[in-house]
Amino acid sequence: MIQRIAVTGIGLVSALGWGAEANWAAMREGRSGVRPITRFDTEGLKTRFAACVDLPEDAPGAPLSVAIAEALAQSGLDAPFPGPLCIGLPPVEIEWPQRLALGGADYPALIAAASGRTDLQEEFLFGATATHIAERFGARGVPQTVTTACASG
């Protein structure tokens, strides 16, 4: 049996901006999202530029929901979301501010310093993102996260 899937809404947040229309416009104009990093202190890092995404909800524990809210608005659906949630994410790991607060980027030292820190696991664990978003929008079923590379985001 063939199952059909219909895309009813698109939400997009990238280094080019918030919203699908802003992103499409930037791509049509050939603009790059690469710029100096302002999200955290880059002192001591080998690079100081990247394709950073500035998020309106960029606070610890806040779910990334801008793109999903945009897609739901376009689709005409309201929360609670009527089906299971499956999202694609780039590889998720602890961010530099938390890394530096724990003593730096050396993985063995980072793992030792993060031992017992359930707040870090809850915020940065792969499945946590889908779980937080599913809770916010009332998705039914088990939330799923697909992460294979940066492209999966």
PDB file of C-alpha atoms in Angstrom:
ATOM      1  CA  MET A   1       0.000   0.000   0.000  1.00  0.00           C
ATOM      2  CA  ILE A   2       1.376   3.389  -0.993  1.00  0.00           C
ATOM      3  CA  GLN A   3       1.051   6.122   1.604  1.00  0.00           C
ATOM      4  CA  ARG A   4       0.866   9.685   0.407  1.00  0.00           C
ATOM      5  CA  ILE A   5       2.378  12.585   2.267  1.00  0.00           C
ATOM      6  CA  ALA A   6       1.335  16.181   1.750  1.00  0.00           C
ATOM      7  CA  VAL A   7       3.456  19.142   2.792  1.00  0.00           C
ATOM      8  CA  THR A   8       0.962  21.667   4.136  1.00  0.00           C
ATOM      9  CA  GLY A   9       3.346  24.147   5.722  1.00  0.00           C
ATOM     10  CA  ILE A  10       7.025  25.044   5.703  1.00  0.00           C
ATOM     11  CA  GLY A  11       8.912  26.567   8.589  1.00  0.00           C
ATOM     12  CA  LEU A  12      12.523  27.568   8.312  1.00  0.00           C
ATOM     13  CA  VAL A  13      15.101  29.132  10.608  1.00  0.00           C
ATOM     14  CA  SER A  14      18.668  29.360   9.351  1.00  0.00           C
ATOM     15  CA  ALA A  15      21.685  31.627   9.339  1.00  0.00           C
ATOM     16  CA  LEU A  16      19.917  33.521   6.545  1.00  0.00           C
ATOM     17  CA  GLY A  17      17.048  34.533   8.809  1.00  0.00           C
ATOM     18  CA  TRP A  18      13.742  33.606  10.433  1.00  0.00           C
ATOM     19  CA  GLY A  19      10.949  32.360   8.224  1.00  0.00           C
ATOM     20  CA  ALA A  20      10.749  30.573   4.906  1.00  0.00           C
ATOM     21  CA  GLU A  21      10.157  33.760   2.913  1.00  0.00           C
ATOM     22  CA  ALA A  22      13.214  35.526   4.384  1.00  0.00           C
ATOM     23  CA  ASN A  23      15.347  32.467   3.629  1.00  0.00           C
ATOM     24  CA  TRP A  24      14.109  32.113   0.041  1.00  0.00           C
ATOM     25  CA  ALA A  25      14.721  35.846  -0.557  1.00  0.00           C
ATOM     26  CA  ALA A  26      18.285  35.581   0.796  1.00  0.00           C
ATOM     27  CA  MET A  27      18.980  32.550  -1.393  1.00  0.00           C
ATOM     28  CA  ARG A  28      17.577  34.282  -4.508  1.00  0.00           C
ATOM     29  CA  GLU A  29      19.820  37.284  -3.783  1.00  0.00           C
ATOM     30  CA  GLY A  30      22.853  35.036  -3.269  1.00  0.00           C
ATOM     31  CA  ARG A  31      23.434  36.247   0.302  1.00  0.00           C
ATOM     32  CA  SER A  32      25.596  34.183   2.614  1.00  0.00           C
ATOM     33  CA  GLY A  33      24.660  33.424   6.211  1.00  0.00           C
ATOM     34  CA  VAL A  34      28.325  33.196   7.226  1.00  0.00           C
ATOM     35  CA  ARG A  35      29.417  36.061   9.464  1.00  0.00           C
ATOM     36  CA  PRO A  36      31.418  36.779  12.619  1.00  0.00           C
ATOM     37  CA  ILE A  37      30.272  34.722  15.615  1.00  0.00           C
ATOM     38  CA  THR A  38      28.422  36.861  18.153  1.00  0.00           C
ATOM     39  CA  ARG A  39      26.605  34.148  20.062  1.00  0.00           C
ATOM     40  CA  PHE A  40      29.545  33.411  22.347  1.00  0.00           C
ATOM     41  CA  ASP A  41      33.089  34.578  23.048  1.00  0.00           C
ATOM     42  CA  THR A  42      35.461  33.222  20.389  1.00  0.00           C
ATOM     43  CA  GLU A  43      38.679  34.019  22.249  1.00  0.00           C
ATOM     44  CA  GLY A  44      40.971  31.014  22.073  1.00  0.00           C
ATOM     45  CA  LEU A  45      39.093  29.415  19.173  1.00  0.00           C
ATOM     46  CA  LYS A  46      40.711  28.889  15.775  1.00  0.00           C
ATOM     47  CA  THR A  47      37.801  30.454  13.884  1.00  0.00           C
ATOM     48  CA  ARG A  48      35.650  33.461  14.598  1.00  0.00           C
ATOM     49  CA  PHE A  49      33.078  33.147  11.839  1.00  0.00           C
ATOM     50  CA  ALA A  50      30.303  30.656  11.076  1.00  0.00           C
ATOM     51  CA  ALA A  51      26.761  30.332   9.786  1.00  0.00           C
ATOM     52  CA  CYS A  52      25.232  31.040  13.199  1.00  0.00           C
ATOM     53  CA  VAL A  53      21.510  31.016  13.828  1.00  0.00           C
ATOM     54  CA  ASP A  54      20.202  33.657  16.203  1.00  0.00           C
ATOM     55  CA  LEU A  55      17.004  32.421  17.784  1.00  0.00           C
ATOM     56  CA  PRO A  56      14.285  34.441  19.474  1.00  0.00           C
ATOM     57  CA  GLU A  57      13.980  31.724  22.118  1.00  0.00           C
ATOM     58  CA  ASP A  58      17.711  31.296  22.561  1.00  0.00           C
ATOM     59  CA  ALA A  59      17.685  30.576  26.256  1.00  0.00           C
ATOM     60  CA  PRO A  60      18.612  27.454  28.214  1.00  0.00           C
ATOM     61  CA  GLY A  61      15.716  25.010  28.388  1.00  0.00           C
ATOM     62  CA  ALA A  62      13.602  26.843  25.772  1.00  0.00           C
ATOM     63  CA  PRO A  63      12.531  24.633  22.869  1.00  0.00           C
ATOM     64  CA  LEU A  64      13.409  25.624  19.309  1.00  0.00           C
ATOM     65  CA  SER A  65       9.905  26.069  17.963  1.00  0.00           C
ATOM     66  CA  VAL A  66       9.947  28.994  15.528  1.00  0.00           C
ATOM     67  CA  ALA A  67      10.078  26.833  12.385  1.00  0.00           C
ATOM     68  CA  ILE A  68       7.395  24.458  13.635  1.00  0.00           C
ATOM     69  CA  ALA A  69       5.104  27.336  14.614  1.00  0.00           C
ATOM     70  CA  GLU A  70       5.538  28.807  11.117  1.00  0.00           C
ATOM     71  CA  ALA A  71       4.795  25.481   9.418  1.00  0.00           C
ATOM     72  CA  LEU A  72       1.716  24.899  11.574  1.00  0.00           C
ATOM     73  CA  ALA A  73       0.444  28.429  10.842  1.00  0.00           C
ATOM     74  CA  GLN A  74       0.816  27.865   7.089  1.00  0.00           C
ATOM     75  CA  SER A  75      -0.942  24.514   7.324  1.00  0.00           C
ATOM     76  CA  GLY A  76      -3.891  25.899   9.269  1.00  0.00           C
ATOM     77  CA  LEU A  77      -3.326  23.386  12.086  1.00  0.00           C
ATOM     78  CA  ASP A  78      -3.459  24.407  15.733  1.00  0.00           C
ATOM     79  CA  ALA A  79      -2.023  22.826  18.835  1.00  0.00           C
ATOM     80  CA  PRO A  80      -2.476  20.190  19.962  1.00  0.00           C
ATOM     81  CA  PHE A  81      -0.684  18.825  16.909  1.00  0.00           C
ATOM     82  CA  PRO A  82      -2.820  15.933  15.672  1.00  0.00           C
ATOM     83  CA  GLY A  83      -0.097  13.412  14.877  1.00  0.00           C
ATOM     84  CA  PRO A  84       3.325  12.158  15.901  1.00  0.00           C
ATOM     85  CA  LEU A  85       6.299  14.506  15.581  1.00  0.00           C
ATOM     86  CA  CYS A  86       9.335  13.535  13.522  1.00  0.00           C
ATOM     87  CA  ILE A  87      12.000  16.189  13.014  1.00  0.00           C
ATOM     88  CA  GLY A  88      15.410  16.316  11.363  1.00  0.00           C
ATOM     89  CA  LEU A  89      18.230  17.931  13.336  1.00  0.00           C
ATOM     90  CA  PRO A  90      21.917  18.434  12.764  1.00  0.00           C
ATOM     91  CA  PRO A  91      24.125  16.661  15.285  1.00  0.00           C
ATOM     92  CA  VAL A  92      23.312  18.213  18.644  1.00  0.00           C
ATOM     93  CA  GLU A  93      25.951  18.653  21.273  1.00  0.00           C
ATOM     94  CA  ILE A  94      26.771  20.883  24.170  1.00  0.00           C
ATOM     95  CA  GLU A  95      27.306  24.516  23.137  1.00  0.00           C
ATOM     96  CA  TRP A  96      30.510  26.496  23.655  1.00  0.00           C
ATOM     97  CA  PRO A  97      29.305  28.632  26.585  1.00  0.00           C
ATOM     98  CA  GLN A  98      28.462  25.506  28.576  1.00  0.00           C
ATOM     99  CA  ARG A  99      31.684  23.818  27.413  1.00  0.00           C
ATOM    100  CA  LEU A 100      33.809  26.712  28.557  1.00  0.00           C
ATOM    101  CA  ALA A 101      31.949  26.957  31.863  1.00  0.00           C
ATOM    102  CA  LEU A 102      32.825  23.290  32.474  1.00  0.00           C
ATOM    103  CA  GLY A 103      36.512  23.822  31.769  1.00  0.00           C
ATOM    104  CA  GLY A 104      36.988  23.843  27.998  1.00  0.00           C
ATOM    105  CA  ALA A 105      36.782  21.735  24.901  1.00  0.00           C
ATOM    106  CA  ASP A 106      38.928  18.775  25.998  1.00  0.00           C
ATOM    107  CA  TYR A 107      36.449  15.871  25.836  1.00  0.00           C
ATOM    108  CA  PRO A 108      37.786  13.724  28.693  1.00  0.00           C
ATOM    109  CA  ALA A 109      37.789  16.751  31.027  1.00  0.00           C
ATOM    110  CA  LEU A 110      34.380  17.848  29.706  1.00  0.00           C
ATOM    111  CA  ILE A 111      32.872  14.415  30.356  1.00  0.00           C
ATOM    112  CA  ALA A 112      34.282  14.355  33.878  1.00  0.00           C
ATOM    113  CA  ALA A 113      33.040  17.885  34.639  1.00  0.00           C
ATOM    114  CA  ALA A 114      29.575  17.144  33.212  1.00  0.00           C
ATOM    115  CA  SER A 115      29.119  13.988  35.274  1.00  0.00           C
ATOM    116  CA  GLY A 116      25.787  14.140  37.067  1.00  0.00           C
ATOM    117  CA  ARG A 117      24.654  17.291  35.214  1.00  0.00           C
ATOM    118  CA  THR A 118      21.189  16.148  34.128  1.00  0.00           C
ATOM    119  CA  ASP A 119      20.367  19.714  33.017  1.00  0.00           C
ATOM    120  CA  LEU A 120      22.938  19.384  30.212  1.00  0.00           C
ATOM    121  CA  GLN A 121      21.581  16.002  29.169  1.00  0.00           C
ATOM    122  CA  GLU A 122      18.014  17.283  29.132  1.00  0.00           C
ATOM    123  CA  GLU A 123      18.918  20.338  27.058  1.00  0.00           C
ATOM    124  CA  PHE A 124      21.365  18.845  24.569  1.00  0.00           C
ATOM    125  CA  LEU A 125      20.503  15.163  24.216  1.00  0.00           C
ATOM    126  CA  PHE A 126      19.319  14.386  20.646  1.00  0.00           C
ATOM    127  CA  GLY A 127      15.840  13.243  21.622  1.00  0.00           C
ATOM    128  CA  ALA A 128      15.318  16.075  24.081  1.00  0.00           C
ATOM    129  CA  THR A 129      14.693  18.586  21.298  1.00  0.00           C
ATOM    130  CA  ALA A 130      11.851  16.548  19.789  1.00  0.00           C
ATOM    131  CA  THR A 131      10.451  15.839  23.251  1.00  0.00           C
ATOM    132  CA  HIS A 132      10.419  19.529  24.227  1.00  0.00           C
ATOM    133  CA  ILE A 133       8.785  20.535  20.923  1.00  0.00           C
ATOM    134  CA  ALA A 134       6.214  17.708  21.139  1.00  0.00           C
ATOM    135  CA  GLU A 135       5.286  18.848  24.654  1.00  0.00           C
ATOM    136  CA  ARG A 136       4.916  22.474  23.533  1.00  0.00           C
ATOM    137  CA  PHE A 137       2.668  21.644  20.569  1.00  0.00           C
ATOM    138  CA  GLY A 138       0.843  18.668  22.108  1.00  0.00           C
ATOM    139  CA  ALA A 139       2.007  16.116  19.527  1.00  0.00           C
ATOM    140  CA  ARG A 140       0.633  12.599  19.922  1.00  0.00           C
ATOM    141  CA  GLY A 141       2.767   9.480  19.865  1.00  0.00           C
ATOM    142  CA  VAL A 142       6.462   9.085  20.530  1.00  0.00           C
ATOM    143  CA  PRO A 143       8.496  12.044  19.198  1.00  0.00           C
ATOM    144  CA  GLN A 144      11.287  11.033  16.828  1.00  0.00           C
ATOM    145  CA  THR A 145      14.502  12.796  15.898  1.00  0.00           C
ATOM    146  CA  VAL A 146      16.457  11.930  12.765  1.00  0.00           C
ATOM    147  CA  THR A 147      20.033  13.153  12.843  1.00  0.00           C
ATOM    148  CA  THR A 148      22.651  12.028  10.351  1.00  0.00           C
ATOM    149  CA  ALA A 149      24.689  15.137   9.589  1.00  0.00           C
ATOM    150  CA  CYS A 150      24.297  18.876   9.358  1.00  0.00           C
ATOM    151  CA  ALA A 151      22.113  18.307   6.287  1.00  0.00           C
ATOM    152  CA  SER A 152      19.436  16.520   8.348  1.00  0.00           C
ATOM    153  CA  GLY A 153      18.673  19.831  10.070  1.00  0.00           C
TER     154      GLY A 153
END
